[in-house]
Tab-separated table of C-alpha atoms in Angstrom:
chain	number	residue	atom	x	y	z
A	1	UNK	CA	0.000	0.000	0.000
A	2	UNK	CA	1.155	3.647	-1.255
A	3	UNK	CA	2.205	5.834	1.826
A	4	UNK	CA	0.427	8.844	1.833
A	5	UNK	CA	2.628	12.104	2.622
A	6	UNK	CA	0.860	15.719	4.898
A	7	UNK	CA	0.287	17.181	1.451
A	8	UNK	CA	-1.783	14.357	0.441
A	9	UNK	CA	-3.618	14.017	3.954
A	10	UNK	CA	-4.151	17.693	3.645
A	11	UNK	CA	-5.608	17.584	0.118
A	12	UNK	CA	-7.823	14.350	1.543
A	13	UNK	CA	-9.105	16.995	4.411
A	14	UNK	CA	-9.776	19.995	1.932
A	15	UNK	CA	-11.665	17.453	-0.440
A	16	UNK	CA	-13.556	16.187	2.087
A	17	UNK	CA	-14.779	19.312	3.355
A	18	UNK	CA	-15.723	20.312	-0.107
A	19	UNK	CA	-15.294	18.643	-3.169
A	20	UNK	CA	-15.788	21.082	-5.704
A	21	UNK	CA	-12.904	22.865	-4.240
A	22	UNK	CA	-11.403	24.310	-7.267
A	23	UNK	CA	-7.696	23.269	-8.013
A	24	UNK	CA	-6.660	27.065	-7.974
A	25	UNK	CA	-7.605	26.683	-4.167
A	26	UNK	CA	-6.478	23.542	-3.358
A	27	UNK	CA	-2.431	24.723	-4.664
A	28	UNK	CA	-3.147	27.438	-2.718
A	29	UNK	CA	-3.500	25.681	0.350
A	30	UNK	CA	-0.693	23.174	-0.186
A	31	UNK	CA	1.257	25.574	-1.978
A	32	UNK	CA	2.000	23.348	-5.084
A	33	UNK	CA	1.169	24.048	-8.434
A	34	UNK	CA	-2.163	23.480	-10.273
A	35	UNK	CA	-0.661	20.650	-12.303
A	36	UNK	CA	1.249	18.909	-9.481
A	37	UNK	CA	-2.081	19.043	-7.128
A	38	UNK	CA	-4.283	17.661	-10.267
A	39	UNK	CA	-1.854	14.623	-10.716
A	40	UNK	CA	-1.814	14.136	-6.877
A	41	UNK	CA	-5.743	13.965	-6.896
A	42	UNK	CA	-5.770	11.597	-9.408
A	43	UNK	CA	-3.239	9.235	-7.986
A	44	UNK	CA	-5.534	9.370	-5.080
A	45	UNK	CA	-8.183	8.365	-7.025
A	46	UNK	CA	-6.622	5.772	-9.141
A	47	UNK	CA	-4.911	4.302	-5.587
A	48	UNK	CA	-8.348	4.351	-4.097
A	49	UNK	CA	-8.179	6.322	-1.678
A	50	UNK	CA	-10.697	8.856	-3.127
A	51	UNK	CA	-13.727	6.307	-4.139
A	52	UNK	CA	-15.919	9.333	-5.367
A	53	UNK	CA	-17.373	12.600	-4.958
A	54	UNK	CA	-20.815	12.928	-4.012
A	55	UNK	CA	-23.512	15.510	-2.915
A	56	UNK	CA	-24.255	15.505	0.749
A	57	UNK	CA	-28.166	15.997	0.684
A	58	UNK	CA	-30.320	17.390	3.704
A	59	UNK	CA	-32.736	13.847	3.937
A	60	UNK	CA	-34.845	16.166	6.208
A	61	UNK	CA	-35.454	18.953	3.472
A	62	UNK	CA	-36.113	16.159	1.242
A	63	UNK	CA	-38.817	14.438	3.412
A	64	UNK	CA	-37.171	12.210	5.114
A	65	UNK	CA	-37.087	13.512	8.493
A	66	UNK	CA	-37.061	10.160	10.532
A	67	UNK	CA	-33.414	8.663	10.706
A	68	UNK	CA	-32.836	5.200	12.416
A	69	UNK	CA	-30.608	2.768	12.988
A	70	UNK	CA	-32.430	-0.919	13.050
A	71	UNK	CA	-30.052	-3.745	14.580
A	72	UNK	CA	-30.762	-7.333	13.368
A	73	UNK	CA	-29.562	-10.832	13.828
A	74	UNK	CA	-29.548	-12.635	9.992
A	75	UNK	CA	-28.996	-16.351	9.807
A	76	UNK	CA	-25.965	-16.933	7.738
A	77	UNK	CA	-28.245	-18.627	4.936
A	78	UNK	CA	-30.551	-16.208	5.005
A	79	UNK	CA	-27.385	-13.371	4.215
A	80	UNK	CA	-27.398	-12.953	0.259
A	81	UNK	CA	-31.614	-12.696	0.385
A	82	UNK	CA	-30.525	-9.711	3.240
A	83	UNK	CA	-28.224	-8.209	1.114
A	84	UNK	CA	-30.148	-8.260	-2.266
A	85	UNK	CA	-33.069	-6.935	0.177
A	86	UNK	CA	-30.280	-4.460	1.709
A	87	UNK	CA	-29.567	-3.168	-1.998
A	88	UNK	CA	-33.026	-2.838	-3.477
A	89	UNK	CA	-34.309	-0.412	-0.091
A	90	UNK	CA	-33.640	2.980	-1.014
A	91	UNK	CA	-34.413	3.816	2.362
A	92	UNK	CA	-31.022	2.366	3.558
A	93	UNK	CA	-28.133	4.910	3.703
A	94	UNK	CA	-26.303	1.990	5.075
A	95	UNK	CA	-25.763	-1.622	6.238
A	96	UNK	CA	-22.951	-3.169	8.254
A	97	UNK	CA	-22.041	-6.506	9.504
A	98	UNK	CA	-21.427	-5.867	13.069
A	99	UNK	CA	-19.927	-7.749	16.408
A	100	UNK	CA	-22.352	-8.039	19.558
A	101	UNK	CA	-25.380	-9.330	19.743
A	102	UNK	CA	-26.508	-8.845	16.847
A	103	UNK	CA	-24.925	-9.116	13.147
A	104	UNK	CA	-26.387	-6.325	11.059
A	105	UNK	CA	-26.878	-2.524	11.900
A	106	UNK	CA	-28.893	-0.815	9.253
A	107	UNK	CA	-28.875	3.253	9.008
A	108	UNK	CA	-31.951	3.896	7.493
A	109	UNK	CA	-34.272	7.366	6.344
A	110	UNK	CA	-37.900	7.862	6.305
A	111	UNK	CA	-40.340	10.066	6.285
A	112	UNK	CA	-42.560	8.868	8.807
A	113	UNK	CA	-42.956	6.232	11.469
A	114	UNK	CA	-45.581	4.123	9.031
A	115	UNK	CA	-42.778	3.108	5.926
A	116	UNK	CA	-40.496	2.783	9.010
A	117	UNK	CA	-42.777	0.516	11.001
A	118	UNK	CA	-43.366	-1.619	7.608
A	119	UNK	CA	-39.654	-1.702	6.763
A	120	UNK	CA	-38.704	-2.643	10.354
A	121	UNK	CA	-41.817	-5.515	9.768
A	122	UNK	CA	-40.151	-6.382	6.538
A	123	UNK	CA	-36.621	-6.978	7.958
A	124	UNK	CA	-38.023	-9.232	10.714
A	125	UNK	CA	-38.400	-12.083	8.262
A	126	UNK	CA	-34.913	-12.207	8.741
A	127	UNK	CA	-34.550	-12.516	12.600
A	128	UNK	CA	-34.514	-10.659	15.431
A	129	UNK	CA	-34.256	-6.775	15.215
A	130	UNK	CA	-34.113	-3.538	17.521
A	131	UNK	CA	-34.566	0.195	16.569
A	132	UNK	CA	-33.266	3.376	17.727
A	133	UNK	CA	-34.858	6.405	16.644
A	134	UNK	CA	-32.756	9.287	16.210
A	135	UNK	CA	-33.466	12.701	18.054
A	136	UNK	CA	-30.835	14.173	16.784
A	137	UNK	CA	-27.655	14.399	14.943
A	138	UNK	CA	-24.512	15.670	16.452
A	139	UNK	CA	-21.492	15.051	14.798
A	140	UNK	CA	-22.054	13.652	10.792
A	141	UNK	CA	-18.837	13.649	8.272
A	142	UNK	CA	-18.962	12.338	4.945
């Protein structure tokens, strides 16, 4: 694995922050040239350590006011039937295979409790699960 040097963990930070940074800015702030920060960017990218660029949208403004995170316990055959399920919910922001008590945490968005009690319904085919609610977000990166 490619080391990364401070200018590169630097450009990382600035991207993250905002991606549409333009690269004017960007040699600015790591004082290297235009050129020399593009190529960087896109060693990054062809490295992998930059998988994309995308918009970070306000799920609240868009309707979707209810975030929560559903834990659930999925039999191991019952896994790529979760994950195709996983996939085809465009309420999920999220699913990870977890340690604990359970295996699964899914971060999910909704715009009321109803789709969120019939999702929740829908995932119990699948085992056991437990939801938190979120009141409110603190601390959210991207």
């Amino acid at each position: 694995m490619k080391t990364l040097d401070e200018t590169d963990f630097k450009l990382l930070d600035l991207l993250r922050q905002n991606a549409r940074m333009p690269l004017k800015d960007l040699s600015a702030e790591v004082f290297l040239s235009t050129p020399a920060v593009s190529a960087r960017i896109e060693k990054l990218e062809n490295d992998g350590f930059i998988k994309g660029y995308h918009a970070a949208t306000d799920y609240e403004k868009l309707g979707n006011g209810i975030k929560a995170f559903i834990m659930i316990t999925v039999r191991p055959e019952d896994k790529p039937e979760f994950i195709e399920f996983m996939n085809s919910s465009e309420c999920v922001l999220e699913c990870n295979n977890i340690t604990g008590n359970y295996s699964m945490i899914v971060k999910a968005m909704f715009p009321s409790t109803t789709p969120m009690n019939a999702f929740v319904g829908e995932l119990q085919k699948f085992g056991k699960t437990q939801t938190q609610v979120v009141f409110e977000t603190i601390v959210e990166r991207y």
